[in-house]
């Protein structure tokens, strides 16, 4: 994050193009929340959004399975791709249970998310990586900050969240997502955790309280190449790059909204 303003998130929210992205996301979310199916069957929409979001996040981490394969499978421990899908599914189920802790202790939540994703209690699980530990993170090939920098920047991110901001949820979620991708703070599954943390921000902020707007779906639909290109904008720290990343995250939320709107339509027709 490249701004020195007292509230850097608010400063980012004022960058050219960001207010338009925020407004577009807000309108899209309001539309799907107004769908008649949401009055009685929002739990079904939420469950389906979690499943589709997990599938999409796993795809970005190299396990691009068809939705029906994810729905059908029960064994997620057989190979690397299966473990990635299983990790994403567990994160989707866990995120909503951590909302009350997030604003008070975000680092504790991130550690819990990694523990849930890893699914075991290895020495490197549930804590930031240490010097000399290898990092397994498909797709993201940016230079890796050392453990000392990771610890300092995680603390700074935590302080931003605990202090709070008047910035829109889209901006906060994009920064949390981007910073965790940049740091890759865990030895594994940092991308999955970063995307789960973005969703946690969107849900906890009140933008998407019923968790029906899976931004991971949009990130996957926009494609891995576009995801990496937008992330490079975040890494640049320039106003233009940061605005590009936030707008990309906004488009991902809108595509997640479109996915859940289709789910609502299918439920209304009795097809899902």
PDB file of C-alpha atoms in Angstrom:
ATOM      1  CA  UNK A   1       0.000   0.000   0.000  1.00  0.00           C
ATOM      2  CA  UNK A   2       1.591   3.188  -1.146  1.00  0.00           C
ATOM      3  CA  UNK A   3      -0.322   5.982   0.513  1.00  0.00           C
ATOM      4  CA  UNK A   4       0.650   7.749   3.742  1.00  0.00           C
ATOM      5  CA  UNK A   5      -2.773   9.203   4.498  1.00  0.00           C
ATOM      6  CA  UNK A   6      -4.161   8.833   8.004  1.00  0.00           C
ATOM      7  CA  UNK A   7      -6.728   6.404   6.594  1.00  0.00           C
ATOM      8  CA  UNK A   8      -5.086   4.830   3.539  1.00  0.00           C
ATOM      9  CA  UNK A   9      -8.216   2.883   2.639  1.00  0.00           C
ATOM     10  CA  UNK A  10     -10.266   6.061   2.364  1.00  0.00           C
ATOM     11  CA  UNK A  11      -7.547   7.568   0.199  1.00  0.00           C
ATOM     12  CA  UNK A  12      -7.714   4.561  -2.108  1.00  0.00           C
ATOM     13  CA  UNK A  13     -11.492   4.881  -2.318  1.00  0.00           C
ATOM     14  CA  UNK A  14     -11.056   8.322  -3.889  1.00  0.00           C
ATOM     15  CA  UNK A  15      -8.786   7.143  -6.715  1.00  0.00           C
ATOM     16  CA  UNK A  16     -10.101   7.743 -10.257  1.00  0.00           C
ATOM     17  CA  UNK A  17     -12.529   5.019 -11.280  1.00  0.00           C
ATOM     18  CA  UNK A  18     -12.906   3.527  -7.813  1.00  0.00           C
ATOM     19  CA  UNK A  19     -16.092   5.412  -6.810  1.00  0.00           C
ATOM     20  CA  UNK A  20     -17.735   4.188 -10.026  1.00  0.00           C
ATOM     21  CA  UNK A  21     -16.699   0.597  -9.273  1.00  0.00           C
ATOM     22  CA  UNK A  22     -18.047   0.891  -5.732  1.00  0.00           C
ATOM     23  CA  UNK A  23     -21.361   2.275  -6.987  1.00  0.00           C
ATOM     24  CA  UNK A  24     -21.705  -0.421  -9.627  1.00  0.00           C
ATOM     25  CA  UNK A  25     -21.088  -3.180  -7.078  1.00  0.00           C
ATOM     26  CA  UNK A  26     -23.574  -1.692  -4.623  1.00  0.00           C
ATOM     27  CA  UNK A  27     -26.295  -1.550  -7.268  1.00  0.00           C
ATOM     28  CA  UNK A  28     -25.622  -5.109  -8.415  1.00  0.00           C
ATOM     29  CA  UNK A  29     -25.735  -6.460  -4.859  1.00  0.00           C
ATOM     30  CA  UNK A  30     -28.941  -4.573  -4.119  1.00  0.00           C
ATOM     31  CA  UNK A  31     -30.574  -6.093  -7.208  1.00  0.00           C
ATOM     32  CA  UNK A  32     -29.875  -9.693  -6.256  1.00  0.00           C
ATOM     33  CA  UNK A  33     -30.942  -9.071  -2.658  1.00  0.00           C
ATOM     34  CA  UNK A  34     -34.222  -7.786  -4.037  1.00  0.00           C
ATOM     35  CA  UNK A  35     -34.905 -11.004  -5.957  1.00  0.00           C
ATOM     36  CA  UNK A  36     -38.136 -12.632  -4.812  1.00  0.00           C
ATOM     37  CA  UNK A  37     -36.405 -15.984  -4.176  1.00  0.00           C
ATOM     38  CA  UNK A  38     -34.268 -14.310  -1.499  1.00  0.00           C
ATOM     39  CA  UNK A  39     -37.311 -13.762   0.698  1.00  0.00           C
ATOM     40  CA  UNK A  40     -37.780 -17.445   1.465  1.00  0.00           C
ATOM     41  CA  UNK A  41     -34.836 -19.401   0.117  1.00  0.00           C
ATOM     42  CA  UNK A  42     -31.789 -17.284   0.884  1.00  0.00           C
ATOM     43  CA  UNK A  43     -30.146 -20.164   2.785  1.00  0.00           C
ATOM     44  CA  UNK A  44     -30.197 -22.278  -0.359  1.00  0.00           C
ATOM     45  CA  UNK A  45     -28.674 -19.457  -2.376  1.00  0.00           C
ATOM     46  CA  UNK A  46     -25.981 -18.976   0.281  1.00  0.00           C
ATOM     47  CA  UNK A  47     -25.098 -22.665   0.267  1.00  0.00           C
ATOM     48  CA  UNK A  48     -24.839 -22.750  -3.495  1.00  0.00           C
ATOM     49  CA  UNK A  49     -22.765 -19.552  -3.510  1.00  0.00           C
ATOM     50  CA  UNK A  50     -20.330 -21.124  -1.034  1.00  0.00           C
ATOM     51  CA  UNK A  51     -19.971 -24.222  -3.203  1.00  0.00           C
ATOM     52  CA  UNK A  52     -19.451 -22.270  -6.409  1.00  0.00           C
ATOM     53  CA  UNK A  53     -17.095 -19.846  -4.738  1.00  0.00           C
ATOM     54  CA  UNK A  54     -14.978 -22.718  -3.408  1.00  0.00           C
ATOM     55  CA  UNK A  55     -14.843 -24.372  -6.828  1.00  0.00           C
ATOM     56  CA  UNK A  56     -13.734 -21.092  -8.399  1.00  0.00           C
ATOM     57  CA  UNK A  57     -11.085 -20.334  -5.785  1.00  0.00           C
ATOM     58  CA  UNK A  58      -9.644 -23.824  -6.209  1.00  0.00           C
ATOM     59  CA  UNK A  59      -9.557 -23.277  -9.984  1.00  0.00           C
ATOM     60  CA  UNK A  60      -7.423 -20.172  -9.493  1.00  0.00           C
ATOM     61  CA  UNK A  61      -5.048 -22.304  -7.422  1.00  0.00           C
ATOM     62  CA  UNK A  62      -4.706 -24.874 -10.187  1.00  0.00           C
ATOM     63  CA  UNK A  63      -7.557 -27.310  -9.466  1.00  0.00           C
ATOM     64  CA  UNK A  64     -10.110 -26.400 -12.131  1.00  0.00           C
ATOM     65  CA  UNK A  65     -12.806 -28.989 -11.582  1.00  0.00           C
ATOM     66  CA  UNK A  66     -16.303 -28.938 -13.014  1.00  0.00           C
ATOM     67  CA  UNK A  67     -18.949 -27.855 -10.534  1.00  0.00           C
ATOM     68  CA  UNK A  68     -20.733 -31.206 -10.690  1.00  0.00           C
ATOM     69  CA  UNK A  69     -17.477 -33.022  -9.940  1.00  0.00           C
ATOM     70  CA  UNK A  70     -17.018 -30.877  -6.823  1.00  0.00           C
ATOM     71  CA  UNK A  71     -20.623 -31.531  -5.849  1.00  0.00           C
ATOM     72  CA  UNK A  72     -20.301 -35.283  -6.387  1.00  0.00           C
ATOM     73  CA  UNK A  73     -16.945 -36.008  -4.773  1.00  0.00           C
ATOM     74  CA  UNK A  74     -16.506 -36.953  -1.129  1.00  0.00           C
ATOM     75  CA  UNK A  75     -12.806 -37.843  -1.134  1.00  0.00           C
ATOM     76  CA  UNK A  76     -10.563 -34.769  -1.224  1.00  0.00           C
ATOM     77  CA  UNK A  77      -7.319 -36.250   0.051  1.00  0.00           C
ATOM     78  CA  UNK A  78      -6.106 -38.352  -2.850  1.00  0.00           C
ATOM     79  CA  UNK A  79      -3.872 -35.930  -4.802  1.00  0.00           C
ATOM     80  CA  UNK A  80      -2.774 -32.291  -4.958  1.00  0.00           C
ATOM     81  CA  UNK A  81      -5.802 -31.059  -6.912  1.00  0.00           C
ATOM     82  CA  UNK A  82      -8.253 -32.918  -4.692  1.00  0.00           C
ATOM     83  CA  UNK A  83      -6.600 -31.493  -1.577  1.00  0.00           C
ATOM     84  CA  UNK A  84      -6.849 -27.983  -3.037  1.00  0.00           C
ATOM     85  CA  UNK A  85     -10.564 -28.401  -3.748  1.00  0.00           C
ATOM     86  CA  UNK A  86     -11.116 -29.837  -0.274  1.00  0.00           C
ATOM     87  CA  UNK A  87      -9.252 -26.900   1.266  1.00  0.00           C
ATOM     88  CA  UNK A  88     -11.402 -24.415  -0.635  1.00  0.00           C
ATOM     89  CA  UNK A  89     -14.593 -26.178   0.430  1.00  0.00           C
ATOM     90  CA  UNK A  90     -13.560 -26.179   4.078  1.00  0.00           C
ATOM     91  CA  UNK A  91     -12.749 -22.469   3.895  1.00  0.00           C
ATOM     92  CA  UNK A  92     -16.145 -21.751   2.367  1.00  0.00           C
ATOM     93  CA  UNK A  93     -17.832 -23.517   5.255  1.00  0.00           C
ATOM     94  CA  UNK A  94     -15.690 -21.877   7.938  1.00  0.00           C
ATOM     95  CA  UNK A  95     -15.625 -18.225   6.873  1.00  0.00           C
ATOM     96  CA  UNK A  96     -19.031 -17.217   8.170  1.00  0.00           C
ATOM     97  CA  UNK A  97     -18.222 -18.570  11.629  1.00  0.00           C
ATOM     98  CA  UNK A  98     -15.300 -16.178  12.030  1.00  0.00           C
ATOM     99  CA  UNK A  99     -17.075 -12.877  11.464  1.00  0.00           C
ATOM    100  CA  UNK A 100     -17.327 -11.954  15.137  1.00  0.00           C
ATOM    101  CA  UNK A 101     -13.588 -12.426  15.652  1.00  0.00           C
ATOM    102  CA  UNK A 102     -12.349 -10.722  12.486  1.00  0.00           C
ATOM    103  CA  UNK A 103     -12.617  -7.095  13.576  1.00  0.00           C
ATOM    104  CA  UNK A 104     -11.003  -7.799  16.956  1.00  0.00           C
ATOM    105  CA  UNK A 105      -8.289 -10.265  15.953  1.00  0.00           C
ATOM    106  CA  UNK A 106      -7.764 -10.579  12.195  1.00  0.00           C
ATOM    107  CA  UNK A 107      -4.424 -12.358  12.564  1.00  0.00           C
ATOM    108  CA  UNK A 108      -6.078 -15.030  14.673  1.00  0.00           C
ATOM    109  CA  UNK A 109      -8.693 -15.483  11.955  1.00  0.00           C
ATOM    110  CA  UNK A 110      -6.081 -15.747   9.219  1.00  0.00           C
ATOM    111  CA  UNK A 111      -4.239 -18.389  11.235  1.00  0.00           C
ATOM    112  CA  UNK A 112      -7.498 -20.292  11.675  1.00  0.00           C
ATOM    113  CA  UNK A 113      -8.246 -20.080   7.965  1.00  0.00           C
ATOM    114  CA  UNK A 114      -4.874 -21.581   7.146  1.00  0.00           C
ATOM    115  CA  UNK A 115      -5.371 -24.340   9.694  1.00  0.00           C
ATOM    116  CA  UNK A 116      -8.761 -25.148   8.150  1.00  0.00           C
ATOM    117  CA  UNK A 117      -7.347 -25.077   4.612  1.00  0.00           C
ATOM    118  CA  UNK A 118      -4.367 -27.272   5.442  1.00  0.00           C
ATOM    119  CA  UNK A 119      -6.534 -29.791   7.257  1.00  0.00           C
ATOM    120  CA  UNK A 120      -3.699 -31.027   9.443  1.00  0.00           C
ATOM    121  CA  UNK A 121      -1.549 -29.888  12.334  1.00  0.00           C
ATOM    122  CA  UNK A 122       1.907 -29.769  10.733  1.00  0.00           C
ATOM    123  CA  UNK A 123       4.630 -27.567  12.173  1.00  0.00           C
ATOM    124  CA  UNK A 124       4.045 -24.782   9.634  1.00  0.00           C
ATOM    125  CA  UNK A 125       0.252 -24.805   9.777  1.00  0.00           C
ATOM    126  CA  UNK A 126      -1.745 -21.960  11.300  1.00  0.00           C
ATOM    127  CA  UNK A 127       1.112 -19.489  11.624  1.00  0.00           C
ATOM    128  CA  UNK A 128       3.040 -17.108   9.337  1.00  0.00           C
ATOM    129  CA  UNK A 129       5.986 -18.721   7.581  1.00  0.00           C
ATOM    130  CA  UNK A 130       9.450 -18.437   9.040  1.00  0.00           C
ATOM    131  CA  UNK A 131      12.793 -17.703   7.399  1.00  0.00           C
ATOM    132  CA  UNK A 132      13.927 -20.530   5.169  1.00  0.00           C
ATOM    133  CA  UNK A 133      10.541 -22.199   4.817  1.00  0.00           C
ATOM    134  CA  UNK A 134       9.447 -22.944   1.277  1.00  0.00           C
ATOM    135  CA  UNK A 135       6.211 -21.556  -0.095  1.00  0.00           C
ATOM    136  CA  UNK A 136       3.862 -23.523  -2.335  1.00  0.00           C
ATOM    137  CA  UNK A 137       1.546 -21.040  -4.041  1.00  0.00           C
ATOM    138  CA  UNK A 138       0.432 -21.800  -7.613  1.00  0.00           C
ATOM    139  CA  UNK A 139      -0.113 -18.940 -10.047  1.00  0.00           C
ATOM    140  CA  UNK A 140       1.540 -16.104  -8.097  1.00  0.00           C
ATOM    141  CA  UNK A 141       5.193 -15.763  -9.081  1.00  0.00           C
ATOM    142  CA  UNK A 142       5.934 -12.284  -7.710  1.00  0.00           C
ATOM    143  CA  UNK A 143       9.023 -11.823  -5.528  1.00  0.00           C
ATOM    144  CA  UNK A 144       8.462 -13.274  -2.091  1.00  0.00           C
ATOM    145  CA  UNK A 145       8.834 -10.931   0.905  1.00  0.00           C
ATOM    146  CA  UNK A 146      11.026 -12.311   3.675  1.00  0.00           C
ATOM    147  CA  UNK A 147       9.556 -13.470   6.974  1.00  0.00           C
ATOM    148  CA  UNK A 148      10.429 -10.235   8.790  1.00  0.00           C
ATOM    149  CA  UNK A 149       8.607  -8.128   6.208  1.00  0.00           C
ATOM    150  CA  UNK A 150       5.661 -10.519   6.278  1.00  0.00           C
ATOM    151  CA  UNK A 151       5.304 -10.134  10.042  1.00  0.00           C
ATOM    152  CA  UNK A 152       5.487  -6.333   9.880  1.00  0.00           C
ATOM    153  CA  UNK A 153       3.001  -6.011   7.044  1.00  0.00           C
ATOM    154  CA  UNK A 154       0.571  -8.473   8.610  1.00  0.00           C
ATOM    155  CA  UNK A 155       0.645  -6.369  11.758  1.00  0.00           C
ATOM    156  CA  UNK A 156      -0.033  -3.243   9.691  1.00  0.00           C
ATOM    157  CA  UNK A 157      -2.942  -4.938   7.926  1.00  0.00           C
ATOM    158  CA  UNK A 158      -4.316  -6.070  11.260  1.00  0.00           C
ATOM    159  CA  UNK A 159      -4.163  -2.541  12.642  1.00  0.00           C
ATOM    160  CA  UNK A 160      -6.053  -1.210   9.617  1.00  0.00           C
ATOM    161  CA  UNK A 161      -8.849  -3.713  10.175  1.00  0.00           C
ATOM    162  CA  UNK A 162      -9.052  -3.279  13.949  1.00  0.00           C
ATOM    163  CA  UNK A 163      -8.982   0.530  13.696  1.00  0.00           C
ATOM    164  CA  UNK A 164     -11.710   0.471  11.075  1.00  0.00           C
ATOM    165  CA  UNK A 165     -12.294   2.729   8.114  1.00  0.00           C
ATOM    166  CA  UNK A 166     -15.069   4.595   6.397  1.00  0.00           C
ATOM    167  CA  UNK A 167     -13.861   3.159   3.090  1.00  0.00           C
ATOM    168  CA  UNK A 168     -16.337   1.005   1.154  1.00  0.00           C
ATOM    169  CA  UNK A 169     -16.228  -2.743   1.692  1.00  0.00           C
ATOM    170  CA  UNK A 170     -15.026  -3.299  -1.873  1.00  0.00           C
ATOM    171  CA  UNK A 171     -11.889  -1.248  -1.203  1.00  0.00           C
ATOM    172  CA  UNK A 172     -11.136  -2.921   2.124  1.00  0.00           C
ATOM    173  CA  UNK A 173     -11.728  -6.381   0.689  1.00  0.00           C
ATOM    174  CA  UNK A 174      -9.510  -5.688  -2.317  1.00  0.00           C
ATOM    175  CA  UNK A 175      -6.667  -4.478  -0.104  1.00  0.00           C
ATOM    176  CA  UNK A 176      -6.921  -7.448   2.250  1.00  0.00           C
ATOM    177  CA  UNK A 177      -6.950  -9.811  -0.733  1.00  0.00           C
ATOM    178  CA  UNK A 178      -4.082  -8.055  -2.503  1.00  0.00           C
ATOM    179  CA  UNK A 179      -1.895  -7.754   0.571  1.00  0.00           C
ATOM    180  CA  UNK A 180      -2.260 -11.425   1.454  1.00  0.00           C
ATOM    181  CA  UNK A 181      -1.442 -12.432  -2.117  1.00  0.00           C
ATOM    182  CA  UNK A 182       1.595 -10.176  -2.040  1.00  0.00           C
ATOM    183  CA  UNK A 183       2.831 -11.588   1.270  1.00  0.00           C
ATOM    184  CA  UNK A 184       1.892 -15.243   0.786  1.00  0.00           C
ATOM    185  CA  UNK A 185       2.206 -15.448   4.562  1.00  0.00           C
ATOM    186  CA  UNK A 186       1.746 -19.211   4.843  1.00  0.00           C
ATOM    187  CA  UNK A 187       3.711 -22.103   3.418  1.00  0.00           C
ATOM    188  CA  UNK A 188       0.626 -23.261   1.502  1.00  0.00           C
ATOM    189  CA  UNK A 189      -2.861 -22.163   0.447  1.00  0.00           C
ATOM    190  CA  UNK A 190      -2.198 -18.414   0.847  1.00  0.00           C
ATOM    191  CA  UNK A 191      -4.209 -17.688  -2.309  1.00  0.00           C
ATOM    192  CA  UNK A 192      -7.214 -19.596  -1.002  1.00  0.00           C
ATOM    193  CA  UNK A 193      -6.917 -17.776   2.329  1.00  0.00           C
ATOM    194  CA  UNK A 194      -6.599 -14.392   0.589  1.00  0.00           C
ATOM    195  CA  UNK A 195      -9.796 -14.924  -1.382  1.00  0.00           C
ATOM    196  CA  UNK A 196     -11.635 -16.228   1.682  1.00  0.00           C
ATOM    197  CA  UNK A 197     -10.532 -13.138   3.613  1.00  0.00           C
ATOM    198  CA  UNK A 198     -11.866 -10.866   0.880  1.00  0.00           C
ATOM    199  CA  UNK A 199     -15.218 -12.614   1.114  1.00  0.00           C
ATOM    200  CA  UNK A 200     -15.132 -12.319   4.888  1.00  0.00           C
ATOM    201  CA  UNK A 201     -14.730  -8.542   4.559  1.00  0.00           C
ATOM    202  CA  UNK A 202     -17.623  -8.281   2.096  1.00  0.00           C
ATOM    203  CA  UNK A 203     -19.884 -10.317   4.362  1.00  0.00           C
ATOM    204  CA  UNK A 204     -18.875  -8.735   7.653  1.00  0.00           C
ATOM    205  CA  UNK A 205     -19.111  -5.190   6.310  1.00  0.00           C
ATOM    206  CA  UNK A 206     -22.797  -5.597   5.577  1.00  0.00           C
ATOM    207  CA  UNK A 207     -22.386  -5.376   1.809  1.00  0.00           C
ATOM    208  CA  UNK A 208     -23.199  -9.076   1.448  1.00  0.00           C
ATOM    209  CA  UNK A 209     -24.491 -10.210   4.868  1.00  0.00           C
ATOM    210  CA  UNK A 210     -26.103 -13.406   3.555  1.00  0.00           C
ATOM    211  CA  UNK A 211     -22.932 -14.446   1.675  1.00  0.00           C
ATOM    212  CA  UNK A 212     -24.602 -14.776  -1.701  1.00  0.00           C
ATOM    213  CA  UNK A 213     -22.130 -12.831  -3.868  1.00  0.00           C
ATOM    214  CA  UNK A 214     -19.135 -15.140  -4.398  1.00  0.00           C
ATOM    215  CA  UNK A 215     -16.354 -12.888  -5.647  1.00  0.00           C
ATOM    216  CA  UNK A 216     -14.168 -15.961  -6.225  1.00  0.00           C
ATOM    217  CA  UNK A 217     -16.512 -16.944  -9.069  1.00  0.00           C
ATOM    218  CA  UNK A 218     -15.868 -13.621 -10.739  1.00  0.00           C
ATOM    219  CA  UNK A 219     -12.118 -13.810 -10.264  1.00  0.00           C
ATOM    220  CA  UNK A 220     -12.104 -17.234 -11.918  1.00  0.00           C
ATOM    221  CA  UNK A 221     -14.433 -16.158 -14.711  1.00  0.00           C
ATOM    222  CA  UNK A 222     -12.252 -13.163 -15.549  1.00  0.00           C
ATOM    223  CA  UNK A 223      -9.404 -15.629 -15.933  1.00  0.00           C
ATOM    224  CA  UNK A 224      -6.080 -16.376 -14.327  1.00  0.00           C
ATOM    225  CA  UNK A 225      -4.160 -14.101 -16.696  1.00  0.00           C
ATOM    226  CA  UNK A 226      -6.379 -11.099 -15.910  1.00  0.00           C
ATOM    227  CA  UNK A 227      -6.172 -11.905 -12.204  1.00  0.00           C
ATOM    228  CA  UNK A 228      -2.376 -11.871 -12.281  1.00  0.00           C
ATOM    229  CA  UNK A 229      -2.270  -8.714 -14.405  1.00  0.00           C
ATOM    230  CA  UNK A 230      -4.566  -6.847 -12.028  1.00  0.00           C
ATOM    231  CA  UNK A 231      -2.587  -8.118  -9.057  1.00  0.00           C
ATOM    232  CA  UNK A 232       0.580  -6.711 -10.615  1.00  0.00           C
ATOM    233  CA  UNK A 233      -1.181  -3.356 -10.458  1.00  0.00           C
ATOM    234  CA  UNK A 234      -1.583  -3.836  -6.725  1.00  0.00           C
ATOM    235  CA  UNK A 235       2.066  -4.801  -6.376  1.00  0.00           C
ATOM    236  CA  UNK A 236       3.143  -1.654  -8.205  1.00  0.00           C
ATOM    237  CA  UNK A 237       1.685   0.475  -5.406  1.00  0.00           C
ATOM    238  CA  UNK A 238       0.906   3.248  -7.897  1.00  0.00           C
ATOM    239  CA  UNK A 239      -2.485   5.001  -7.791  1.00  0.00           C
ATOM    240  CA  UNK A 240      -3.261   3.641 -11.263  1.00  0.00           C
ATOM    241  CA  UNK A 241      -2.257   0.105 -10.315  1.00  0.00           C
ATOM    242  CA  UNK A 242      -4.204   0.139  -7.079  1.00  0.00           C
ATOM    243  CA  UNK A 243      -7.288   1.485  -8.846  1.00  0.00           C
ATOM    244  CA  UNK A 244      -6.940  -1.243 -11.478  1.00  0.00           C
ATOM    245  CA  UNK A 245      -6.853  -3.946  -8.789  1.00  0.00           C
ATOM    246  CA  UNK A 246      -9.844  -2.525  -6.906  1.00  0.00           C
ATOM    247  CA  UNK A 247     -11.858  -2.230 -10.120  1.00  0.00           C
ATOM    248  CA  UNK A 248     -10.944  -5.823 -10.998  1.00  0.00           C
ATOM    249  CA  UNK A 249     -12.177  -6.979  -7.599  1.00  0.00           C
ATOM    250  CA  UNK A 250     -15.364  -4.984  -8.160  1.00  0.00           C
ATOM    251  CA  UNK A 251     -15.981  -6.722 -11.470  1.00  0.00           C
ATOM    252  CA  UNK A 252     -15.406 -10.065  -9.736  1.00  0.00           C
ATOM    253  CA  UNK A 253     -18.105  -9.268  -7.174  1.00  0.00           C
ATOM    254  CA  UNK A 254     -20.505  -8.265  -9.956  1.00  0.00           C
ATOM    255  CA  UNK A 255     -19.898 -11.550 -11.755  1.00  0.00           C
ATOM    256  CA  UNK A 256     -20.479 -13.365  -8.464  1.00  0.00           C
ATOM    257  CA  UNK A 257     -23.779 -11.511  -8.210  1.00  0.00           C
ATOM    258  CA  UNK A 258     -24.653 -12.637 -11.727  1.00  0.00           C
ATOM    259  CA  UNK A 259     -23.932 -16.245 -10.745  1.00  0.00           C
ATOM    260  CA  UNK A 260     -26.228 -16.065  -7.733  1.00  0.00           C
ATOM    261  CA  UNK A 261     -28.902 -14.306  -9.743  1.00  0.00           C
ATOM    262  CA  UNK A 262     -28.856 -17.306 -12.085  1.00  0.00           C
ATOM    263  CA  UNK A 263     -29.195 -19.576  -9.042  1.00  0.00           C
ATOM    264  CA  UNK A 264     -32.202 -17.554  -7.894  1.00  0.00           C
ATOM    265  CA  UNK A 265     -33.769 -17.852 -11.334  1.00  0.00           C
ATOM    266  CA  UNK A 266     -33.191 -21.611 -11.353  1.00  0.00           C
ATOM    267  CA  UNK A 267     -34.740 -21.979  -7.893  1.00  0.00           C
ATOM    268  CA  UNK A 268     -37.711 -19.933  -9.041  1.00  0.00           C
ATOM    269  CA  UNK A 269     -38.207 -22.267 -12.008  1.00  0.00           C
ATOM    270  CA  UNK A 270     -37.771 -25.303  -9.764  1.00  0.00           C
ATOM    271  CA  UNK A 271     -34.650 -26.332 -11.637  1.00  0.00           C
ATOM    272  CA  UNK A 272     -32.195 -26.164  -8.746  1.00  0.00           C
TER     273      UNK A 272
END
